Coordinates of N, CA and C in Angstrom, one line a residue:
M16 N 144.2 20.6 277.0 CA 145.5 21.4 277.8 C 145.9 22.5 276.5
I17 N 145.9 23.7 276.4 CA 146.2 23.6 275.3 C 147.0 25.6 275.7
G18 N 148.7 25.9 274.8 CA 149.0 27.9 274.8 C 148.8 28.2 273.8
V19 N 149.1 29.6 275.1 CA 148.5 31.0 274.4 C 148.5 31.1 272.7
S20 N 149.6 30.0 271.9 CA 149.8 29.8 270.7 C 148.1 29.1 270.4
G21 N 148.0 28.5 271.0 CA 147.0 28.4 270.4 C 145.2 28.8 269.7
L22 N 145.6 30.0 270.6 CA 143.7 30.9 271.0 C 144.1 32.2 270.3
G23 N 145.5 32.1 269.5 CA 145.1 33.2 268.5 C 146.1 34.3 268.3
A24 N 147.1 35.7 268.5 CA 147.7 36.8 269.3 C 146.1 37.4 269.4
E25 N 145.4 37.4 268.8 CA 144.4 38.5 268.8 C 143.5 38.1 270.3
A26 N 143.0 37.1 270.2 CA 142.8 36.5 271.4 C 143.1 36.4 272.7
A27 N 144.4 35.8 272.3 CA 145.0 36.3 274.0 C 145.1 37.3 274.0
A28 N 145.8 38.0 273.8 CA 145.9 39.7 273.9 C 144.6 40.5 274.4
I29 N 143.5 40.0 273.7 CA 142.1 40.6 274.4 C 141.9 39.7 275.2
L30 N 141.8 38.5 276.3 CA 142.3 38.2 277.3 C 142.5 38.3 278.4
G31 N 143.9 39.0 277.9 CA 145.3 38.6 278.8 C 145.9 37.5 279.2
A32 N 145.6 37.1 278.6 CA 146.5 35.3 278.5 C 147.2 35.3 279.0
P33 N 148.1 34.6 280.8 CA 149.9 34.4 280.6 C 150.1 33.4 279.4
P34 N 151.3 34.1 278.9 CA 152.1 33.0 278.0 C 152.7 31.0 279.0
M35 N 151.6 30.3 279.4 CA 151.8 29.7 280.2 C 150.4 28.8 279.2
P36 N 150.6 27.6 280.1 CA 149.3 26.2 279.2 C 148.8 27.1 280.4
V37 N 146.8 27.1 279.6 CA 145.7 27.6 280.1 C 145.0 26.9 279.6
A38 N 144.2 25.9 280.6 CA 142.8 24.9 280.6 C 141.8 26.1 279.1
L39 N 141.3 25.3 278.5 CA 139.8 26.2 277.6 C 139.0 26.5 279.3
G40 N 138.8 26.1 279.6 CA 137.5 26.0 281.2 C 137.8 27.3 281.8
A41 N 138.9 27.4 282.0 CA 139.2 28.1 283.0 C 139.6 30.3 281.6
L42 N 139.6 30.1 280.4 CA 139.2 31.5 280.0 C 138.6 32.1 279.7
G43 N 136.9 30.7 279.8 CA 135.7 30.7 280.2 C 135.6 31.2 278.4
L44 N 135.4 30.8 277.3 CA 135.9 30.7 276.3 C 134.1 30.0 275.9
R45 N 133.3 29.6 276.3 CA 132.4 29.3 276.2 C 130.9 29.6 276.6
T46 N 131.5 30.7 277.1 CA 130.2 32.2 278.1 C 130.4 32.9 276.3
R47 N 129.5 34.3 276.7 CA 129.7 34.4 276.2 C 129.8 36.5 276.2
R48 N 130.4 36.8 277.1 CA 131.0 37.4 278.3 C 131.8 37.9 278.2
R49 N 132.6 38.7 278.3 CA 133.7 38.2 278.9 C 134.1 40.5 279.6
K50 N 134.8 40.1 280.7 CA 135.0 41.2 281.3 C 136.3 42.1 280.9
A51 N 136.4 43.2 280.4 CA 138.5 43.5 280.1 C 138.3 44.1 281.1
Q52 N 139.5 43.9 282.1 CA 140.1 45.1 282.9 C 141.0 45.9 282.6
G53 N 141.3 46.7 281.9 CA 142.0 47.2 281.9 C 142.9 46.9 280.5
T54 N 142.3 46.3 279.7 CA 143.0 45.1 278.7 C 143.6 45.5 277.1
R55 N 144.7 46.7 276.8 CA 143.8 47.5 275.2 C 144.9 46.3 274.4
L56 N 144.4 46.2 273.4 CA 144.0 45.8 272.1 C 144.6 46.3 271.5
R57 N 145.4 46.1 270.2 CA 145.7 46.3 269.2 C 145.8 45.6 268.1
R58 N 145.0 46.8 267.4 CA 144.0 47.0 265.8 C 144.4 48.0 265.2
G59 N 144.9 47.4 263.7 CA 145.7 48.3 262.5 C 146.6 48.8 263.1
G60 N 147.6 48.6 263.6 CA 148.7 49.6 263.6 C 148.5 50.3 265.3
E61 N 147.4 50.3 265.4 CA 146.8 51.4 266.8 C 147.2 50.9 268.1
T62 N 147.2 51.3 268.9 CA 146.5 50.4 270.6 C 145.4 51.5 270.9
R63 N 144.6 50.3 271.2 CA 142.5 51.2 272.2 C 142.6 50.1 273.1
A64 N 142.4 51.8 274.6 CA 142.1 50.8 274.9 C 140.4 50.6 275.5
C65 N 140.2 49.9 276.3 CA 139.1 48.9 276.0 C 138.3 48.9 277.1
L66 N 137.2 49.5 277.1 CA 136.3 49.7 278.4 C 136.1 48.4 278.6
S67 N 136.2 49.0 280.1 CA 135.7 47.9 281.1 C 133.9 47.1 281.2
G68 N 133.5 46.2 280.7 CA 131.8 45.3 280.8 C 132.1 45.1 279.6
P69 N 130.5 43.9 279.1 CA 130.7 42.4 278.4 C 131.5 43.5 276.9
I70 N 131.7 42.3 276.4 CA 132.6 41.9 275.3 C 132.5 41.2 274.6
R71 N 131.4 40.8 272.8 CA 131.2 40.5 272.1 C 131.9 39.9 270.7
N72 N 132.5 39.0 270.6 CA 132.9 38.5 269.2 C 134.4 40.1 269.5
A73 N 134.6 40.8 269.8 CA 136.0 41.2 269.8 C 136.9 41.2 269.6
S74 N 137.1 39.5 269.1 CA 139.1 39.3 268.5 C 138.2 39.5 266.6
A75 N 137.0 39.2 266.4 CA 135.9 39.5 265.1 C 136.2 41.1 264.4
R76 N 135.4 41.6 265.9 CA 134.9 42.8 264.6 C 136.1 44.1 265.9
G77 N 137.0 44.2 266.6 CA 137.9 44.8 266.9 C 136.8 45.5 268.4
L78 N 137.3 46.5 269.3 CA 136.5 47.8 270.3 C 136.6 48.4 270.6
H79 N 136.1 49.5 270.3 CA 135.6 50.5 269.6 C 134.9 51.5 270.9
A80 N 135.6 53.0 271.2 CA 134.2 53.3 272.7 C 133.6 53.8 271.8
R81 N 132.3 54.0 272.6 CA 131.4 55.0 272.0 C 132.1 56.5 272.3
P82 N 131.6 57.0 271.8 CA 132.3 58.8 271.4 C 131.1 60.0 272.9
P83 N 131.6 60.4 273.8 CA 131.1 61.5 274.8 C 129.7 61.7 274.9
P84 N 129.0 61.5 275.3 CA 127.9 63.3 274.4 C 128.3 63.9 274.3
R85 N 127.6 65.2 273.0 CA 128.4 66.5 272.8 C 128.4 67.3 273.7
Y86 N 127.5 67.3 275.2 CA 127.5 68.5 275.9 C 127.4 67.2 277.4
A87 N 128.8 67.1 277.7 CA 129.1 66.2 278.8 C 129.5 66.7 279.6
A88 N 130.0 67.8 280.3 CA 131.1 68.8 280.9 C 130.3 68.9 282.0
H89 N 129.0 69.3 281.9 CA 128.4 69.5 283.8 C 128.3 68.0 283.9
M90 N 128.4 66.8 283.4 CA 128.7 65.6 284.4 C 129.6 64.8 285.4
T91 N 131.3 66.3 284.7 CA 132.1 65.5 286.1 C 132.4 66.9 286.9
S92 N 131.4 68.1 286.6 CA 131.7 69.6 287.3 C 130.8 69.7 288.5
P93 N 131.0 70.6 288.2 CA 129.5 70.6 289.8 C 128.5 71.9 288.9
F94 N 127.4 70.8 289.7 CA 126.7 71.1 288.9 C 125.1 71.3 289.7
R95 N 125.0 72.5 290.1 CA 123.8 72.8 290.8 C 122.6 73.3 290.2
T96 N 121.1 73.7 290.0 CA 119.8 73.8 289.4 C 119.6 75.0 289.6
H97 N 119.5 75.7 288.7 CA 118.6 76.9 289.2 C 117.1 77.4 288.1
M98 N 117.4 76.2 287.3 CA 115.7 76.1 286.7 C 114.7 76.2 287.6
D99 N 114.4 76.6 288.7 CA 113.2 76.5 289.6 C 113.2 77.5 289.4
A100 N 113.9 78.3 289.6 CA 113.7 80.1 289.5 C 113.7 80.3 288.2
A101 N 114.2 79.7 286.7 CA 113.5 80.0 285.7 C 111.8 79.9 285.6
L102 N 111.9 78.4 285.9 CA 110.2 78.7 285.9 C 109.8 79.1 286.7
A103 N 110.0 79.3 287.4 CA 108.9 81.0 288.6 C 109.4 82.3 287.7
E104 N 109.9 83.1 286.8 CA 110.1 83.4 286.4 C 108.8 83.6 284.9
A105 N 109.3 82.1 283.7 CA 107.8 81.6 283.8 C 106.7 81.9 283.6
R106 N 105.9 81.3 285.0 CA 105.3 81.3 285.9 C 104.5 82.9 286.0
A107 N 104.9 83.3 286.3 CA 105.3 84.7 286.6 C 104.7 85.7 285.2
A108 N 105.4 84.9 283.8 CA 104.8 85.2 282.8 C 103.9 85.1 282.4
A109 N 103.5 83.5 281.7 CA 102.6 83.9 281.6 C 101.7 84.1 282.2
A110 N 101.6 84.8 283.8 CA 100.0 85.1 284.8 C 99.9 87.1 283.4
R111 N 101.0 86.7 283.6 CA 100.9 88.1 282.4 C 99.8 88.6 281.0
G112 N 100.1 87.2 280.7 CA 100.1 87.2 279.8 C 100.7 87.0 278.3
E113 N 101.8 86.5 278.6 CA 103.0 86.6 278.1 C 103.4 84.6 277.5
T114 N 104.3 84.6 276.4 CA 104.5 83.3 276.4 C 105.2 83.3 278.0
P115 N 104.6 81.7 278.3 CA 106.4 81.6 279.3 C 107.3 80.9 279.1
V116 N 107.5 81.5 278.9 CA 109.4 81.3 279.1 C 109.7 82.2 280.7
G117 N 111.2 81.8 280.3 CA 111.8 82.5 281.8 C 113.7 82.6 281.8
A118 N 113.9 82.8 282.7 CA 115.4 83.1 282.7 C 116.3 83.4 283.5
V119 N 117.2 83.1 284.0 CA 118.0 83.8 285.3 C 119.0 82.9 284.9
I120 N 120.7 84.0 285.2 CA 121.6 84.6 285.3 C 122.3 84.2 286.1
V121 N 123.4 83.5 286.4 CA 124.0 82.9 288.0 C 125.8 83.9 287.8
D122 N 126.1 83.4 288.6 CA 127.1 83.4 289.3 C 127.9 81.5 289.6
P123 N 128.6 81.2 288.8 CA 128.6 79.3 289.6 C 129.8 79.7 290.4
A124 N 130.4 81.2 290.2 CA 131.6 81.0 291.8 C 131.1 81.2 292.5
T125 N 129.7 82.2 292.7 CA 129.6 81.8 294.1 C 128.2 81.8 294.2
G126 N 127.2 81.5 293.2 CA 126.1 81.5 293.5 C 125.5 81.8 293.1
V127 N 125.6 83.4 292.8 CA 124.7 84.9 293.1 C 124.1 85.1 291.3
T128 N 122.7 85.1 292.1 CA 121.9 85.2 291.2 C 121.6 87.0 290.3
L129 N 122.6 86.9 289.4 CA 123.1 88.3 288.9 C 121.0 89.3 288.5
A130 N 120.3 88.3 287.7 CA 119.4 89.1 287.6 C 118.2 87.6 286.8
A131 N 117.3 88.0 286.5 CA 115.8 86.9 286.7 C 114.9 88.0 285.6
A132 N 114.5 86.9 284.9 CA 113.4 87.5 283.8 C 112.6 86.7 283.0
G133 N 111.6 87.4 282.7 CA 110.3 86.7 282.1 C 109.8 87.2 280.6
N134 N 110.1 86.9 279.5 CA 109.1 86.7 278.5 C 108.5 89.0 278.5
R135 N 108.8 89.8 277.9 CA 107.3 91.2 278.3 C 107.4 91.6 276.8
T136 N 107.4 90.9 276.0 CA 107.5 91.4 274.4 C 105.6 92.4 274.0
R137 N 104.9 91.8 275.0 CA 103.1 92.2 274.9 C 104.0 93.6 275.9
E138 N 104.2 93.8 276.7 CA 103.7 94.5 277.8 C 104.5 95.8 277.5
L139 N 105.6 94.7 277.0 CA 106.9 96.8 276.9 C 106.4 96.8 275.2
L140 N 105.7 96.3 274.4 CA 105.8 95.8 273.0 C 106.9 96.4 272.3
D141 N 108.1 95.2 272.8 CA 109.3 95.0 272.6 C 109.4 93.6 271.4
P142 N 109.6 93.3 269.9 CA 109.8 92.0 269.6 C 110.8 91.4 270.3
T143 N 111.6 92.7 270.9 CA 113.4 91.8 271.9 C 113.1 91.6 273.4
A144 N 112.1 91.7 273.6 CA 112.4 91.6 274.9 C 111.6 90.4 275.7
H145 N 112.9 89.5 275.2 CA 112.7 87.7 275.3 C 113.1 88.1 276.5
A146 N 112.8 86.0 277.3 CA 113.2 86.7 279.2 C 114.9 86.3 278.6
E147 N 115.0 85.9 277.9 CA 117.3 86.3 277.7 C 117.5 87.3 277.2
I148 N 117.3 88.3 276.7 CA 117.6 89.0 276.2 C 117.5 90.5 277.6
L149 N 116.1 90.2 278.0 CA 116.2 91.2 279.5 C 116.8 90.8 280.7
A150 N 117.5 89.3 280.7 CA 118.4 89.1 280.9 C 119.8 89.2 281.8
I151 N 119.9 89.3 280.6 CA 121.2 89.5 279.8 C 121.2 91.6 280.2
R152 N 120.3 92.2 279.9 CA 120.6 93.7 279.7 C 120.8 94.0 281.5
A153 N 120.1 93.4 282.5 CA 119.9 92.8 283.8 C 121.5 92.7 284.3
A154 N 121.8 92.2 284.2 CA 123.2 91.6 284.5 C 125.0 92.1 284.4
C155 N 123.8 92.7 283.1 CA 125.1 93.8 282.6 C 125.5 94.5 283.1
A156 N 124.0 95.1 283.4 CA 124.3 96.5 284.6 C 125.1 96.3 285.7
A157 N 124.3 95.2 285.9 CA 124.9 95.1 287.3 C 126.0 94.6 287.7
V158 N 126.9 93.6 286.7 CA 128.2 94.0 287.2 C 129.3 94.8 285.8
G159 N 128.1 96.2 285.3 CA 129.0 97.1 285.3 C 130.1 96.7 283.6
S160 N 129.5 95.6 283.1 CA 129.6 95.8 281.8 C 129.3 94.6 280.7
E161 N 129.8 94.9 279.5 CA 128.8 94.2 277.9 C 129.0 92.8 277.9
R162 N 130.1 92.2 279.0 CA 130.4 90.7 278.5 C 129.6 90.3 279.8
L163 N 129.7 88.9 279.8 CA 129.5 87.8 281.3 C 130.1 86.5 280.7
P164 N 131.2 86.6 280.6 CA 131.8 85.3 280.5 C 132.5 84.2 281.7
G165 N 132.1 83.4 281.1 CA 132.1 82.9 283.1 C 130.6 82.6 283.7
M166 N 129.9 83.2 283.6 CA 127.8 83.0 283.8 C 127.2 82.5 283.2
E167 N 126.2 81.7 283.9 CA 125.6 80.9 283.6 C 124.3 81.1 283.0
L168 N 123.6 81.1 281.9 CA 122.2 81.3 281.5 C 120.8 80.0 281.5
W169 N 120.5 80.2 282.8 CA 119.6 78.6 282.3 C 117.8 79.4 281.9
V170 N 117.6 78.7 280.8 CA 115.7 79.6 280.7 C 115.8 77.5 280.8
T171 N 113.7 78.5 280.2 CA 113.0 76.9 280.5 C 113.1 76.6 279.0
L172 N 113.5 77.5 277.9 CA 112.4 77.1 276.9 C 114.6 77.0 275.3
E173 N 114.5 76.4 274.3 CA 115.3 76.6 274.1 C 115.2 77.9 273.2
P174 N 116.5 78.5 273.3 CA 117.2 79.8 272.9 C 116.6 80.5 271.4
C175 N 115.9 80.9 270.7 CA 115.8 81.4 269.5 C 116.9 82.1 268.7
P176 N 117.3 82.2 268.0 CA 118.5 82.7 267.1 C 119.3 84.2 267.4
I177 N 117.1 85.1 268.1 CA 118.0 86.6 268.3 C 118.5 86.4 269.2
C178 N 117.8 85.9 270.6 CA 118.8 85.6 272.0 C 120.3 84.9 272.1
A179 N 119.9 84.0 270.6 CA 121.3 83.3 270.9 C 122.7 84.1 270.6
A180 N 121.9 85.2 269.6 CA 123.0 85.7 269.5 C 123.7 86.6 269.4
A181 N 122.6 86.5 271.0 CA 123.0 87.5 271.9 C 123.9 87.2 273.0
I182 N 123.1 86.1 273.3 CA 124.7 85.0 274.2 C 125.6 85.0 273.9
A183 N 126.0 84.7 272.5 CA 127.6 84.4 272.0 C 128.3 86.1 271.7
A184 N 127.3 87.4 271.7 CA 128.1 88.6 272.5 C 128.2 89.0 273.6
A185 N 127.5 88.6 274.2 CA 127.8 88.6 276.2 C 128.4 87.9 276.3
R186 N 129.8 86.9 275.6 CA 130.6 85.5 276.1 C 129.2 84.9 276.8
I187 N 128.7 84.3 277.5 CA 128.6 83.9 278.2 C 128.8 82.9 278.8
G188 N 129.0 81.9 279.3 CA 129.8 81.2 279.3 C 129.3 79.1 279.2
R189 N 127.6 79.2 279.8 CA 127.5 78.3 280.3 C 125.4 78.2 279.6
L190 N 125.4 77.8 278.6 CA 124.3 78.0 278.4 C 122.9 76.5 278.7
I191 N 121.9 76.4 280.5 CA 121.1 75.6 280.2 C 119.9 75.8 280.0
Y192 N 119.3 74.9 278.6 CA 117.7 75.1 278.8 C 117.0 73.7 279.1
G193 N 116.2 74.3 278.9 CA 114.7 73.5 279.5 C 114.1 72.4 278.0
A194 N 113.1 73.0 277.5 CA 112.6 72.7 276.6 C 113.4 72.5 275.4
P195 N 113.4 71.5 274.9 CA 113.3 72.1 272.8 C 112.7 73.1 272.5
D196 N 113.1 73.6 271.4 CA 112.1 74.7 270.3 C 111.8 73.9 268.7
P197 N 111.7 73.1 268.5 CA 111.4 73.2 267.0 C 111.1 73.7 266.4
K198 N 110.5 74.8 266.1 CA 109.9 76.0 265.5 C 110.6 76.9 265.3
S199 N 111.0 77.5 266.4 CA 111.5 78.5 266.3 C 113.0 78.9 267.3
G200 N 113.7 77.0 267.5 CA 115.2 77.2 268.4 C 115.8 77.9 267.4
G201 N 117.4 78.1 268.5 CA 118.2 78.9 267.4 C 119.3 77.6 268.2
V202 N 119.7 77.0 268.5 CA 120.7 76.5 268.9 C 121.3 75.0 268.6
E203 N 119.8 74.3 269.5 CA 120.1 72.7 268.6 C 118.8 72.6 267.0
Q204 N 118.2 73.8 266.8 CA 117.4 73.9 265.7 C 117.8 74.9 264.8
G205 N 117.1 74.7 264.0 CA 117.2 75.8 262.9 C 119.0 75.8 262.4
P206 N 119.2 77.6 262.2 CA 120.2 78.0 261.8 C 121.9 77.5 262.7
R207 N 121.0 77.0 264.4 CA 121.7 76.7 265.3 C 123.2 77.8 265.0
I208 N 122.7 78.8 266.2 CA 123.8 79.5 265.5 C 124.9 79.2 265.6
F209 N 125.8 78.5 267.2 CA 127.0 79.0 267.3 C 127.9 78.0 267.0
D210 N 127.0 77.3 266.1 CA 127.7 76.5 264.9 C 128.4 76.8 263.7
H211 N 128.0 78.5 263.7 CA 127.9 79.3 262.5 C 129.6 79.6 262.9
P212 N 130.2 80.0 261.5 CA 131.2 80.0 261.4 C 131.7 82.3 262.0
Q213 N 130.7 82.3 261.9 CA 130.7 83.7 262.3 C 130.2 84.9 263.3
S214 N 129.7 83.3 264.3 CA 129.9 83.1 265.8 C 130.8 83.2 266.0
H215 N 131.3 84.4 267.0 CA 132.6 84.2 267.7 C 132.9 83.5 269.0
H216 N 131.4 83.1 269.7 CA 131.1 82.8 270.7 C 130.9 81.5 271.1
R217 N 131.2 80.1 271.3 CA 130.2 79.6 271.5 C 130.4 79.1 273.4
P218 N 130.0 79.4 273.7 CA 129.1 78.3 275.2 C 128.6 77.3 275.3
E219 N 129.3 76.5 276.5 CA 129.4 75.3 277.0 C 127.4 74.7 276.7
V220 N 127.4 73.8 276.1 CA 125.6 73.8 276.5 C 125.3 72.2 276.5
I221 N 123.9 73.0 277.5 CA 122.9 72.3 278.5 C 121.8 71.5 277.9
G222 N 121.2 70.9 277.2 CA 120.4 70.9 277.2 C 118.5 70.2 278.0
G223 N 117.6 70.2 277.9 CA 116.3 69.1 278.3 C 116.9 69.0 279.9
V224 N 117.3 70.0 280.2 CA 117.3 70.2 282.2 C 116.0 70.7 282.5
A225 N 115.5 69.7 283.2 CA 113.9 70.0 283.6 C 113.0 70.2 282.4
Q226 N 113.4 69.1 281.6 CA 112.2 69.2 280.2 C 111.0 69.2 280.4
A227 N 110.2 68.5 280.9 CA 109.2 67.2 281.6 C 108.4 69.2 281.9
Q228 N 109.1 69.5 282.6 CA 108.3 70.8 283.7 C 108.5 72.3 282.8
C229 N 109.2 71.8 281.5 CA 109.2 73.7 280.9 C 108.1 73.0 279.5
A230 N 108.3 72.3 279.6 CA 107.1 71.7 277.9 C 105.7 72.0 278.4
A231 N 105.6 71.1 279.6 CA 104.4 71.2 280.2 C 103.6 72.3 280.4
L232 N 104.8 73.6 280.8 CA 104.0 74.9 281.8 C 103.8 75.5 279.9
L233 N 104.8 76.2 279.2 CA 104.4 76.3 277.5 C 102.5 75.1 277.1
R234 N 102.9 73.8 277.1 CA 101.2 73.1 276.1 C 100.4 73.9 277.2
A235 N 100.2 73.7 278.3 CA 99.1 74.3 279.7 C 98.4 75.6 279.0
F236 N 99.9 76.4 278.9 CA 99.2 77.9 278.1 C 98.4 78.0 276.7
F237 N 99.2 77.2 276.1 CA 98.4 78.0 274.7 C 97.7 76.6 274.4
A238 N 97.2 76.5 275.3 CA 95.9 75.0 275.4 C 94.5 75.7 275.8
A239 N 95.6 76.3 276.8 CA 94.5 77.6 277.2 C 93.4 79.0 276.5
R240 N 94.0 79.0 275.5 CA 94.0 79.7 274.5 C 93.6 79.2 273.2
R241 N 92.9 78.1 273.0 CA 93.3 77.3 271.7 C 91.3 77.4 271.6

């Protein structure tokens, strides 16, 4: 039997040991895993909350909570997917000979789709007729405003810099995209429009929703044209 003082103050704080003699076997010092349930560790003058789960060599290196994912707000808020509707627009665009990208704009408060569009650059002879731009134009006309605060834009491919700038100008609340675009993307790739100091608005961004389906559609489209 030894007292808490024999363990060292830091080890006692991690284990939450009571101020009374405790057997070594009861402390489980020979096991490699210990679970901290709401334990708090005082380190470097700060009080850090410990996460539940296995802790290894905590007394030697301290406890550090892993930072949350960059875009994780959707994990704790109501989240209904509309990517299937965007994929339908992308397939329709492919049938017209356009790059298969589709977009829909939804009011998350009501679940109503305000606009849906696919690429029409060739059909309209308009290099700006991307799915996102056409959907934003239609949604703005539907609500009678040049801005769409609180609305969600679902698109099958990461928006290009032009579309990202239009999303910021429209003050769209949340952007959800499917496949990343390392070549022409403007959100997580290239210029990263929303991170630019001159961007007046930054929506919540969620990437990788239905990524496999969105990417497969694009690969099949371009493979058929090679």
